[in-house]
Amino acid sequence: MNDVSAPALIQPANDRSVAAAGARLRTGQLVAFATETVYGLGGDATNDRAVAAIFAAKGRPSFNPLIAHVADFDLIETLVQVDDRARALMKRFWPGPLTLVLPRAAHSPISLLASAGLDTIAIRMPDHDVARAIIRAAGRPIAAPSANRSGAVSPTTAAHVAESLGERAGLIIDGGPCRVGVESTVLDLSTPIPTLLRPGGITADQIEAVLGQKAQSAQADASAPKSPGMLESHYAPALAVRLNAEHAHAGEALLGFGAMDCTLNLSPTGDLEEAAAHLFAMMRALDRAPFTALAVAPIPEHGLGAAINDRLRRAAAPRS
Ligand code: TXA
Ligand code: MG
């Protein structure tokens, strides 16, 4: 038996495993690791392909924007725009279970797929030595949703991650059971009135005590029933979108898939992970003059194709 070439899926957190995790992340591979809230499935937040691999491993039928995890305060302003409110909350609660949604900085290196094409980025600094050591070893922000298959409960031990994701996790760094056990609070600061998008480890009262202002609750504030997904703002192209196009009509840009003549190609070889990685950047590149509309080639519905088609159908839906 040769166990040298096949390291165990779960490794205890130590200098060697953390260095190995950093090396994997730098080459676009995934690593699951402990945070104080739940285990995260991490990938390089600046690498579209690594982020596409996260969505593929989770098996999620749609692209939800992900949180960029950082280990230190320096360089944060190269990722997001930090105002006085954000600075005060970071000072009080970071590292800790508070995620802030902030406007994307000009030239932010964060993957557009990680933010689902939005102009805002969710960012947090986990209160866990193993998580921060891995982020430092990677030397870049790490995108990390909870390390479970879509629809399953969030994992709070390394064994949970292995049960849910198995080999899809790539490598699991065991940092013990999670102290908080529920996901971080998500607070949107991209608007004048702070909006609580997800309750979590830090309470609304704790936030109000720092801001001197109540955060409005995205849920309680509803004047009309909210449909699932309504809280998520979605990137919508300015140009009209036509789906399942084999050819461009006059004036249209054609976003292709597989071997074909087109303006830009999501994946000439028909690779759905590559297509996901390119989706938002290419939609944005074509969403402008001289084009008058955006036509998109048919995308197969299997694997990440389901999430790509979900996003394309939203982009093509009639606008009100
Ligand atoms: O505790 C946590 O936050 C865990 C650990 C691993 O850090 N992570 C986590 O990630 O729960 P995830 O991907 O399962 O949840 C991210 C949440 C989602 O509700 C998502 O909609 C929201 O953050 N989010 C991310 N980016 C956003 C953005 N730009 N605007 C609005 N909401 C955003
Ligand atoms: Mg989750």
XYZ file of C-alpha atoms and ligand atoms in Angstrom:
354
model
C 0.000 0.000 0.000
C 1.265 3.400 -0.919
C -0.235 6.030 1.344
C 2.401 8.668 0.562
C 0.613 9.930 -2.541
C -2.833 9.848 -0.947
C -2.944 12.063 2.156
C -5.956 11.667 4.403
C -8.940 13.822 3.518
C -9.105 15.158 7.089
C -5.885 16.516 8.568
C -5.401 18.008 12.019
C -4.515 21.698 12.003
C -0.756 22.144 12.397
C 2.018 24.088 10.657
C 2.417 21.460 7.949
C -1.257 21.028 7.093
C -1.839 24.792 7.142
C 1.075 25.313 4.747
C -0.302 22.558 2.495
C -3.714 24.216 2.590
C -2.184 27.548 1.582
C -0.357 25.910 -1.317
C -3.547 24.229 -2.536
C -5.490 27.501 -2.371
C -2.812 29.357 -4.307
C -3.176 26.865 -7.162
C -6.955 27.258 -7.317
C -7.829 24.084 -5.396
C -10.328 23.910 -2.542
C -9.795 23.458 1.199
C -12.474 23.096 3.860
C -11.565 24.584 7.226
C -12.967 25.522 10.618
C -14.180 29.001 11.445
C -15.845 30.079 14.700
C -19.304 29.863 13.033
C -19.378 26.840 10.710
C -16.854 25.022 8.521
C -16.243 26.830 5.230
C -15.384 25.422 1.813
C -12.606 27.784 0.786
C -11.205 28.789 -2.570
C -9.130 31.722 -3.857
C -11.632 34.615 -3.935
C -9.628 36.312 -6.685
C -9.731 33.284 -9.010
C -12.918 32.764 -11.056
C -12.049 29.105 -11.695
C -11.543 28.369 -7.997
C -14.882 30.025 -7.207
C -16.595 27.995 -9.948
C -15.116 24.871 -8.346
C -16.746 25.847 -5.020
C -20.174 26.082 -6.666
C -19.588 22.765 -8.455
C -18.582 21.018 -5.212
C -21.640 22.339 -3.356
C -23.963 21.271 -6.167
C -26.019 24.425 -5.831
C -28.480 25.121 -8.677
C -27.902 28.893 -8.508
C -25.069 31.347 -7.832
C -25.395 32.955 -4.406
C -22.787 35.629 -3.714
C -20.044 34.360 -1.377
C -18.216 35.941 1.557
C -14.574 36.958 1.075
C -12.666 36.011 4.223
C -9.632 38.015 5.300
C -7.079 37.519 8.079
C -5.740 41.050 8.548
C -6.906 44.650 8.353
C -4.345 45.857 5.851
C -5.352 45.632 2.175
C -9.089 45.506 2.995
C -9.551 48.863 1.254
C -8.131 47.396 -1.943
C -11.090 44.960 -1.895
C -14.047 47.059 -0.692
C -14.893 50.689 0.075
C -14.816 51.173 3.851
C -16.838 54.037 5.355
C -16.930 55.229 8.990
C -19.796 52.865 9.897
C -17.926 49.858 8.515
C -14.704 50.936 10.221
C -16.452 51.207 13.610
C -18.083 47.776 13.246
C -14.833 46.133 12.126
C -13.019 47.669 15.082
C -15.631 46.380 17.525
C -16.518 42.932 16.102
C -13.596 41.705 13.979
C -12.343 39.110 14.096
C -15.838 37.703 14.644
C -19.147 36.503 13.200
C -20.158 39.730 11.412
C -20.146 39.916 7.605
C -20.321 43.364 6.019
C -21.659 43.982 2.502
C -19.758 46.935 1.078
C -19.291 48.547 -2.349
C -16.614 46.886 -4.472
C -13.394 48.936 -4.533
C -12.217 50.229 -7.892
C -9.954 47.501 -9.349
C -10.928 45.071 -6.582
C -9.321 41.706 -7.380
C -12.330 39.776 -6.004
C -13.846 37.437 -8.608
C -17.085 38.689 -10.177
C -18.429 35.152 -9.850
C -17.765 35.279 -6.078
C -20.012 38.351 -5.821
C -22.498 36.926 -8.370
C -21.838 39.902 -10.617
C -22.894 42.443 -7.959
C -21.174 45.781 -7.321
C -20.992 44.885 -3.644
C -18.808 42.360 -1.819
C -19.472 40.567 1.468
C -16.400 40.431 3.674
C -15.531 39.107 7.110
C -12.590 38.236 9.356
C -13.225 34.906 11.110
C -12.427 34.597 14.815
C -10.546 31.320 14.480
C -6.766 30.905 14.505
C -6.845 28.031 12.004
C -8.993 29.947 9.531
C -6.802 33.028 9.724
C -3.583 30.976 9.499
C -4.869 29.317 6.317
C -5.907 32.651 4.780
C -2.448 34.067 5.582
C -0.747 30.987 4.141
C -2.776 31.455 0.945
C -1.824 35.129 0.871
C -5.157 36.223 -0.584
C -8.806 36.599 0.402
C -10.657 33.290 0.550
C -14.241 32.791 -0.620
C -15.965 30.289 1.647
C -19.603 29.268 1.846
C -20.603 26.685 4.427
C -18.873 23.387 3.599
C -21.939 21.273 2.824
C -23.766 20.043 -0.263
C -26.613 22.318 -1.260
C -29.704 21.784 0.901
C -27.829 20.040 3.725
C -27.294 21.567 7.162
C -24.173 23.603 7.832
C -21.260 21.553 9.206
C -19.761 22.324 12.598
C -17.176 19.511 12.693
C -14.646 18.160 10.204
C -16.553 14.848 10.169
C -19.736 16.666 9.071
C -17.828 18.142 6.132
C -16.471 14.738 5.135
C -19.970 13.220 5.330
C -21.525 15.942 3.185
C -18.806 16.729 0.627
C -16.452 13.738 0.777
C -13.609 14.027 -1.751
C -15.239 17.140 -3.206
C -13.827 19.089 -0.245
C -10.315 18.337 -1.517
C -8.720 18.684 1.907
C -10.380 19.253 5.282
C -8.377 20.982 8.018
C -9.756 19.920 11.386
C -9.872 22.846 13.783
C -12.237 21.200 16.248
C -15.964 21.853 16.666
C -17.199 25.361 15.830
C -17.780 27.583 18.841
C -20.696 29.676 17.495
C -22.377 26.991 15.421
C -24.537 29.316 13.302
C -23.476 31.416 10.335
C -22.298 34.995 10.669
C -24.665 37.958 10.771
C -24.816 39.602 7.319
C -25.224 43.400 7.403
C -25.594 45.397 4.189
C -23.807 48.749 4.483
C -23.944 49.569 0.784
C -27.100 51.607 1.425
C -27.693 54.688 3.652
C -29.761 52.615 6.106
C -27.926 49.491 7.279
C -29.927 46.368 6.424
C -29.735 43.078 8.284
C -29.728 40.431 5.543
C -29.124 37.423 7.785
C -29.339 37.167 11.576
C -26.374 35.411 13.153
C -23.654 35.479 15.777
C -23.775 39.285 16.295
C -27.199 40.667 17.228
C -29.070 43.702 15.879
C -28.808 45.338 19.325
C -25.023 44.929 19.371
C -24.854 46.573 15.946
C -27.157 49.405 16.983
C -25.005 50.087 20.045
C -22.043 50.799 17.764
C -23.823 52.638 14.946
C -26.242 54.609 17.104
C -28.796 53.688 14.466
C -31.161 50.749 14.087
C -30.466 48.385 11.236
C -33.596 47.680 9.239
C -34.435 44.017 8.980
C -34.732 42.753 5.436
C -37.378 40.263 6.584
C -39.523 42.225 9.053
C -39.626 45.268 6.802
C -41.702 43.569 4.119
C -44.833 45.474 3.112
C -45.650 42.736 0.620
C -44.905 39.016 0.813
C -41.362 38.300 -0.303
C -40.714 35.502 -2.700
C -37.619 33.371 -2.215
C -34.572 35.081 -3.613
C -36.182 38.509 -3.487
C -33.729 39.728 -0.898
C -30.861 39.063 -3.226
C -30.255 41.879 -5.624
C -29.142 40.419 -8.905
C -26.830 41.698 -11.540
C -29.042 42.491 -14.522
C -27.519 43.547 -17.834
C -28.689 46.889 -19.258
C -29.214 45.294 -22.676
C -32.076 42.909 -23.401
C -31.031 39.256 -23.271
C -32.146 36.538 -25.730
C -31.521 32.906 -24.739
C -30.803 29.727 -26.723
C -29.411 31.719 -29.639
C -27.523 29.849 -32.351
C -26.619 33.021 -34.270
C -26.474 36.764 -33.571
C -29.191 38.966 -35.052
C -28.238 42.418 -36.351
C -26.734 44.498 -33.537
C -26.543 41.633 -31.056
C -23.444 40.424 -29.269
C -23.386 36.625 -29.144
C -22.095 34.977 -25.979
C -21.165 31.479 -27.117
C -20.636 28.054 -25.577
C -18.756 25.224 -27.294
C -17.235 25.433 -30.756
C -19.077 28.234 -32.595
C -18.724 31.674 -34.166
C -19.482 34.272 -31.485
C -18.391 37.564 -29.960
C -17.061 35.977 -26.754
C -17.103 32.307 -25.796
C -17.890 31.101 -22.245
C -16.004 27.891 -22.980
C -14.926 26.878 -26.506
C -14.470 23.293 -25.260
C -17.914 23.175 -23.629
C -16.576 22.977 -20.043
C -19.319 24.150 -17.642
C -16.905 25.119 -14.837
C -14.954 27.298 -17.250
C -18.234 28.787 -18.479
C -19.327 29.620 -14.929
C -15.964 31.244 -14.249
C -16.406 33.516 -17.285
C -20.143 34.198 -17.028
C -20.326 37.538 -15.181
C -17.155 39.070 -16.592
C -18.225 38.260 -20.170
C -21.801 39.453 -19.674
C -20.424 42.759 -18.432
C -17.936 43.014 -21.290
C -20.734 42.637 -23.874
C -23.348 44.746 -22.065
C -22.470 47.979 -23.897
C -22.365 49.852 -27.207
C -22.009 49.135 -30.066
C -24.204 46.132 -29.175
C -27.956 46.685 -28.890
C -28.848 43.324 -27.340
C -27.160 40.269 -25.874
C -27.803 36.812 -27.336
C -26.613 33.743 -25.432
C -26.019 30.249 -26.824
C -27.836 27.257 -25.298
C -26.140 25.926 -22.155
C -26.682 22.295 -21.100
C -28.725 21.988 -17.894
C -26.478 19.476 -16.056
C -23.799 20.256 -13.447
C -23.051 23.984 -13.163
C -25.238 24.493 -16.251
C -28.267 24.623 -13.939
C -26.808 27.605 -12.047
C -25.685 29.311 -15.265
C -29.145 28.893 -16.803
C -30.824 30.114 -13.611
C -28.828 33.328 -13.836
C -29.391 33.706 -17.586
C -33.153 33.211 -17.216
C -33.238 35.986 -14.600
C -31.245 38.234 -16.921
C -33.684 37.528 -19.771
C -36.868 37.874 -17.695
C -39.122 40.821 -18.578
C -38.216 43.943 -16.600
C -40.794 46.007 -14.813
O -20.443 32.174 9.075
C -20.374 32.326 7.852
O -20.666 33.391 7.308
C -19.940 31.112 7.010
C -18.473 30.830 7.352
C -17.894 29.725 6.507
O -17.710 32.005 7.212
N -20.098 31.370 5.614
C -21.328 31.424 5.029
O -21.312 31.661 3.677
O -22.368 31.278 5.644
P -22.589 31.454 2.728
O -22.049 31.565 1.328
O -23.296 30.201 3.083
O -23.493 32.691 3.027
C -23.183 33.971 2.534
C -24.328 34.908 2.757
C -25.508 34.567 1.876
O -26.708 34.781 2.582
C -25.362 35.596 0.744
O -26.577 35.882 0.093
C -24.806 36.790 1.481
O -23.939 36.247 2.442
N -24.031 37.675 0.587
C -22.801 37.463 0.101
N -22.421 38.465 -0.711
C -23.443 39.346 -0.735
C -23.656 40.602 -1.395
N -22.737 41.133 -2.187
N -24.839 41.210 -1.186
C -25.777 40.668 -0.375
N -25.631 39.493 0.277
C -24.477 38.839 0.099
Mg -24.805 27.986 3.677
